[in-house]
CSV table of N, CA and C in Angstrom, one decimal:
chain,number,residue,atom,x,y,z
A,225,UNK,N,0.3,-5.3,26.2
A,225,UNK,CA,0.6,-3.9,25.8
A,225,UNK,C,-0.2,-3.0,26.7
A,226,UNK,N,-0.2,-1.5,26.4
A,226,UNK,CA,-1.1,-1.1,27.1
A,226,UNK,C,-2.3,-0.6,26.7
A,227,UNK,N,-2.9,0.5,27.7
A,227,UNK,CA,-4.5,0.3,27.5
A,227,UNK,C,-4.8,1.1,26.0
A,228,UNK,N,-3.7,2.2,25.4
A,228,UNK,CA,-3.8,2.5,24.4
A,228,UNK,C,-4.0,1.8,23.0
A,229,UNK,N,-3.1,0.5,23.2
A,229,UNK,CA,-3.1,-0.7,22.0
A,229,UNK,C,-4.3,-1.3,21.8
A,230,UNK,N,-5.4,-1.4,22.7
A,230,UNK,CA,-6.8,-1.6,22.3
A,230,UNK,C,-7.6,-0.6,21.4
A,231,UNK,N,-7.5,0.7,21.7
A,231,UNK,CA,-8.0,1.8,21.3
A,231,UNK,C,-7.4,2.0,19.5
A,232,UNK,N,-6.2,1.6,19.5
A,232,UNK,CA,-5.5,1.5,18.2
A,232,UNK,C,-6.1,0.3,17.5
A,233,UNK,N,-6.2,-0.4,17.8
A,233,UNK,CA,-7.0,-1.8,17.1
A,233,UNK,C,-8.6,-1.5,17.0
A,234,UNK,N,-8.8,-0.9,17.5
A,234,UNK,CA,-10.7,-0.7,17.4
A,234,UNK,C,-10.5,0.1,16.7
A,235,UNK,N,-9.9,1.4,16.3
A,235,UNK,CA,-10.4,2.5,15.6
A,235,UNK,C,-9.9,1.6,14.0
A,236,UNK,N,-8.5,1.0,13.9
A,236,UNK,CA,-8.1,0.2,12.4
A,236,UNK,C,-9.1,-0.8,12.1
A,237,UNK,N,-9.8,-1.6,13.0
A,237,UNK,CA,-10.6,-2.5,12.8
A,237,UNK,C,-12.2,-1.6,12.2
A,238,UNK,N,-12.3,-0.6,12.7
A,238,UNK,CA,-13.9,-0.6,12.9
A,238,UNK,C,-14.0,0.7,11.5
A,239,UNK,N,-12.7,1.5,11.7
A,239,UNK,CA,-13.3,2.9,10.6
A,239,UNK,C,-12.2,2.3,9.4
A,240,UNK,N,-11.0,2.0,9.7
A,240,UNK,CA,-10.2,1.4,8.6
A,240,UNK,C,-10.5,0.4,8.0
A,241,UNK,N,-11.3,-0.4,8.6
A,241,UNK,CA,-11.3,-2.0,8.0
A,241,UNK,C,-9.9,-3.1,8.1
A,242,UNK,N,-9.5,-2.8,8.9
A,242,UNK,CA,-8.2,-3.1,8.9
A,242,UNK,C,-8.2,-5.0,9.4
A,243,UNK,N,-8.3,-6.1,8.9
A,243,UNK,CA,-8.5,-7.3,9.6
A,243,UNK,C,-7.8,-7.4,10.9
A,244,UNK,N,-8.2,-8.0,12.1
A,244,UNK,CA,-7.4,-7.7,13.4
A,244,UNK,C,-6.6,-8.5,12.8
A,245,UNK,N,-6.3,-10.0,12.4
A,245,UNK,CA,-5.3,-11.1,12.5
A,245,UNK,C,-4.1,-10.1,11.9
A,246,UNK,N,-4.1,-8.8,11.2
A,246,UNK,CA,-3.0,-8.3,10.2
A,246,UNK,C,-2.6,-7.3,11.6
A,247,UNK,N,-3.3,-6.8,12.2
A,247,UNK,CA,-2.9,-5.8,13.4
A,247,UNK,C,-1.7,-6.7,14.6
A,248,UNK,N,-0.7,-6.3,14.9
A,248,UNK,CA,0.5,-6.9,15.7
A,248,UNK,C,0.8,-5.6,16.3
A,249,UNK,N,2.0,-5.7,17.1
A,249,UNK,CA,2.9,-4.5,17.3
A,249,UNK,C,3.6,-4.1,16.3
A,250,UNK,N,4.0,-5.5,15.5
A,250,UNK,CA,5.2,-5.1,14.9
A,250,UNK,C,5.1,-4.0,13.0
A,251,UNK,N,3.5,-4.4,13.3
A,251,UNK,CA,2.8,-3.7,12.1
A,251,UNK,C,2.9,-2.4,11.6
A,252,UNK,N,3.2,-1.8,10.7
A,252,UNK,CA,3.2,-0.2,10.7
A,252,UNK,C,2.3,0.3,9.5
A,253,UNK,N,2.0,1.5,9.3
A,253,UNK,CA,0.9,2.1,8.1
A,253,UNK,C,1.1,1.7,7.2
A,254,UNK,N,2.0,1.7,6.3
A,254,UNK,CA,2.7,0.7,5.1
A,254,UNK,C,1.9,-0.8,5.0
A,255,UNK,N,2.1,-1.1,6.2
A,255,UNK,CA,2.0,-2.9,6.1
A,255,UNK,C,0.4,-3.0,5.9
A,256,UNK,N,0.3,-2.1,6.5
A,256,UNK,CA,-1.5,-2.5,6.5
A,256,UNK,C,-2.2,-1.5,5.6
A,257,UNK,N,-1.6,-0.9,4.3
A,257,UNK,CA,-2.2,-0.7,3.6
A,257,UNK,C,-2.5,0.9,4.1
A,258,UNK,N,-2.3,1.4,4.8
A,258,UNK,CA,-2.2,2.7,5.0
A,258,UNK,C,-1.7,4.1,4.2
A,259,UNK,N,-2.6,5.2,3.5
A,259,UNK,CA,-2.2,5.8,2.9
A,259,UNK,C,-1.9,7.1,3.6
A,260,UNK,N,-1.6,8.1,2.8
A,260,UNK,CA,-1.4,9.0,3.8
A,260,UNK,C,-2.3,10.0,4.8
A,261,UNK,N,-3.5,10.2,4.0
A,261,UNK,CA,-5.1,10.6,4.5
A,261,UNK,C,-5.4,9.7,5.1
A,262,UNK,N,-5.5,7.8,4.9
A,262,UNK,CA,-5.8,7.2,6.4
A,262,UNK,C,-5.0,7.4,7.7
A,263,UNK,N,-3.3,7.7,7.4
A,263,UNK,CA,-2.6,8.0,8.5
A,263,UNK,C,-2.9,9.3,8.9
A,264,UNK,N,-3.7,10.7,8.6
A,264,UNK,CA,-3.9,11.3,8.8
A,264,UNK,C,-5.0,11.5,9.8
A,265,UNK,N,-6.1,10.7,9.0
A,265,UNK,CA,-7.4,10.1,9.9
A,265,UNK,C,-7.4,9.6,11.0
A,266,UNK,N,-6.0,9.0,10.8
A,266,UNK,CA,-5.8,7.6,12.1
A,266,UNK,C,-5.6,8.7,13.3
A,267,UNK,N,-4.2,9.5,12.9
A,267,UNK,CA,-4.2,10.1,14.1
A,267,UNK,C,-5.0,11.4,14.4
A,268,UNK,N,-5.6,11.5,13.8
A,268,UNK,CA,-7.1,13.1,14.6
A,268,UNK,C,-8.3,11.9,15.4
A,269,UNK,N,-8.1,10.5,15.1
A,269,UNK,CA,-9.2,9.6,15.7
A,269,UNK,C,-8.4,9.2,17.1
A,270,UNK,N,-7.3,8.7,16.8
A,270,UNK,CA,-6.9,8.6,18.2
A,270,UNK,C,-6.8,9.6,19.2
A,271,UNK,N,-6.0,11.0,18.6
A,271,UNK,CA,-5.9,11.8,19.9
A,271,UNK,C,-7.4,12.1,19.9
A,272,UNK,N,-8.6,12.2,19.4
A,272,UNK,CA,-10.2,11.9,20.3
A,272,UNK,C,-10.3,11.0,20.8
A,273,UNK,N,-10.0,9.8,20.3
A,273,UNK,CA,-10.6,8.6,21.3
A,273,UNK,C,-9.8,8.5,22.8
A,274,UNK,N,-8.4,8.7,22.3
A,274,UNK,CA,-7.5,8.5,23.8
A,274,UNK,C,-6.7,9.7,24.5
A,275,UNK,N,-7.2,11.0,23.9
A,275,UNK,CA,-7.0,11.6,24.5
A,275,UNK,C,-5.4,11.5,24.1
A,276,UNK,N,-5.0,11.5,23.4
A,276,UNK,CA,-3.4,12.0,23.2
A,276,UNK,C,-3.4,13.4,22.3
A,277,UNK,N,-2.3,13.6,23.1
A,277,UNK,CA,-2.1,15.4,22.4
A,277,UNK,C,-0.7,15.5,22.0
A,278,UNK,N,0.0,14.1,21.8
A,278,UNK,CA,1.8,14.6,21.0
A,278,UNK,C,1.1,14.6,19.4
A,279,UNK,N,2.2,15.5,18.7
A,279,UNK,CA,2.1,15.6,17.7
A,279,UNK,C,2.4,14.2,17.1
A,280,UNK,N,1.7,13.9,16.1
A,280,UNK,CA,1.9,12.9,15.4
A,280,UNK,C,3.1,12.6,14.1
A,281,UNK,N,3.2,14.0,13.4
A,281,UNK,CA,4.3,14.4,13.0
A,281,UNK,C,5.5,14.3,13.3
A,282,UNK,N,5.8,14.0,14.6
A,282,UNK,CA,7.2,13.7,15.4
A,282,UNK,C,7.5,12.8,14.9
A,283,UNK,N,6.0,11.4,14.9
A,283,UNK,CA,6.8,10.2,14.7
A,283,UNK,C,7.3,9.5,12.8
A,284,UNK,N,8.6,8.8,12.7
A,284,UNK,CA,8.7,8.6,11.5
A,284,UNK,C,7.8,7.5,10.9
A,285,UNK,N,8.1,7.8,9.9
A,285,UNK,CA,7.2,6.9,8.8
A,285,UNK,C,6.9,5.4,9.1
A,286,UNK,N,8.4,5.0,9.4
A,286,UNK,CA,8.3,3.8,9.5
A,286,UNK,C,7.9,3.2,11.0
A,287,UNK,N,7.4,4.0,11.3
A,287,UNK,CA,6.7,3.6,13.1
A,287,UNK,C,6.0,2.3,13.2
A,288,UNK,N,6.0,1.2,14.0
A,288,UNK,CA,5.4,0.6,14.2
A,288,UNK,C,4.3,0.7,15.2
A,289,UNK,N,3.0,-0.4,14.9
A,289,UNK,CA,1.9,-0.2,16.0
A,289,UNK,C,2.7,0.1,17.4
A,290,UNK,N,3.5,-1.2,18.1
A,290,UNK,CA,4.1,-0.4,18.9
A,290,UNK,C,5.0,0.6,19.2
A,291,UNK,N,5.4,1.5,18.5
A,291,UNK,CA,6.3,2.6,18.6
A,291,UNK,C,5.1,3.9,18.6
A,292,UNK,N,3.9,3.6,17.9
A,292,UNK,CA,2.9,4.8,17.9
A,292,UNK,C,2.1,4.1,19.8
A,293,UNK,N,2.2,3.3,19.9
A,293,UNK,CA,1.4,3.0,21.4
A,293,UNK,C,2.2,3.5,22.2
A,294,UNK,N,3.8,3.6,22.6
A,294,UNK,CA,4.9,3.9,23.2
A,294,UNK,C,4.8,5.8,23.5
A,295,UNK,N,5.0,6.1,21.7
A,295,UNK,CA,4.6,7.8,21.8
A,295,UNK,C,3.7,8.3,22.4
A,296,UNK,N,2.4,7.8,22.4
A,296,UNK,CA,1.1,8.5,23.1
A,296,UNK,C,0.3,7.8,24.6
A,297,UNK,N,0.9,6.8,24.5
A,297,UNK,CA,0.7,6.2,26.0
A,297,UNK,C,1.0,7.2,27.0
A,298,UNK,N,-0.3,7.5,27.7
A,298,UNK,CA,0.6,8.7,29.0
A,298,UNK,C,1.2,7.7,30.1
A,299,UNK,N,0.9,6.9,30.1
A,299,UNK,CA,1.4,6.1,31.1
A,299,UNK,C,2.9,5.3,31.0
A,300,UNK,N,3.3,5.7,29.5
A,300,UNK,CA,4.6,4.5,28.9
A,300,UNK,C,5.5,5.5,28.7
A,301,UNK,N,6.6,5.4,28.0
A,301,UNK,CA,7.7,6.3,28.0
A,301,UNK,C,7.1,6.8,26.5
A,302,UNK,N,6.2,7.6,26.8
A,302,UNK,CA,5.6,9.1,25.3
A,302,UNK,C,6.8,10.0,25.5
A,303,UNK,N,7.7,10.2,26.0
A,303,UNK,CA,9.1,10.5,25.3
A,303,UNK,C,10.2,10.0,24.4
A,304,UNK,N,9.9,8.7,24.7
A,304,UNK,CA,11.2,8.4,24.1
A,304,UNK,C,11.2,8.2,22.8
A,305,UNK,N,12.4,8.2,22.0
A,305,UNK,CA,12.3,8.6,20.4
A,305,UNK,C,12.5,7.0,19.8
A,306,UNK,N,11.7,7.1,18.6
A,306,UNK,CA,11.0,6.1,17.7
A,306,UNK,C,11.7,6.2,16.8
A,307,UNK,N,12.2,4.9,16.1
A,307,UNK,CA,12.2,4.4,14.3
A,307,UNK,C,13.4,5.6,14.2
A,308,UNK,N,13.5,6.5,12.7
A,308,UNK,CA,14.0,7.1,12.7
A,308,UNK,C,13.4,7.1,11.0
A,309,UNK,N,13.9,8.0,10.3
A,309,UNK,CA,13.4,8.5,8.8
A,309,UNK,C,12.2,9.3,8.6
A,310,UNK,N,11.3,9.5,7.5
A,310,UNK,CA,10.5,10.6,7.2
A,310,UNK,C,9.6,10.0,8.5
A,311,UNK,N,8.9,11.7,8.6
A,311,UNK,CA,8.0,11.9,9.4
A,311,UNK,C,6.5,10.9,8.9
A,312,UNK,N,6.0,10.6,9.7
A,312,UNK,CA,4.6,9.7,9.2
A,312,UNK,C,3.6,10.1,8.8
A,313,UNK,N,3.0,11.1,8.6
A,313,UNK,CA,2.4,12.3,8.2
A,313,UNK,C,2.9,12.3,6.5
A,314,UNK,N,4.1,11.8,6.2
A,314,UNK,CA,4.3,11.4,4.7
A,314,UNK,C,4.5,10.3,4.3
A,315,UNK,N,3.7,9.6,5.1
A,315,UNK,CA,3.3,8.2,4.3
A,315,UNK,C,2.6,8.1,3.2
A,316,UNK,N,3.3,7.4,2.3
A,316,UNK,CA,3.0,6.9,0.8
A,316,UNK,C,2.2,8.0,-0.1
């Protein structure tokens, strides 16, 4: 994956508690126990840590780890459109 998918696993691991063995691509905030203030946390920590500046809001609820690495990756297609249904910002 890319250099962003490490940066997403260290911030879930280290401020979330998140066990890595539960972290995949195919994982999304749901799966891992994710409420909506930690989804909110998650992304004001990432765009510090990696310097991403898309709105997080764009992406839907059901996003997976890889579809949020996809969105903010400057290096990956951070255009292309993700998942589909509520915004992630209204998780649970």
């Amino acid at each position: 994956m890319s250099t962003i998918h490490p940066r997403i696993t260290e911030v879930l691991t280290h401020t979330f508690k998140v066990p890595v063995a539960e972290i995949h691509p195919g994982s999304t905030m749901d799966s891992l126990e994710m409420d909506s203030l930690a989804v909110a946390e998650f992304a004001v920590l990432i765009r510090e840590t990696a310097g991403a500046i898309r709105d997080f809001d764009q992406l839907p609820k059901n996003a997976t780890l890889a579809d949020i690495t996809r969105f903010i990756d400057p290096a990956g297609d951070g255009g292309a459109r993700v998942g589909g249904g509520p915004a992630m910002s209204n998780a649970r």
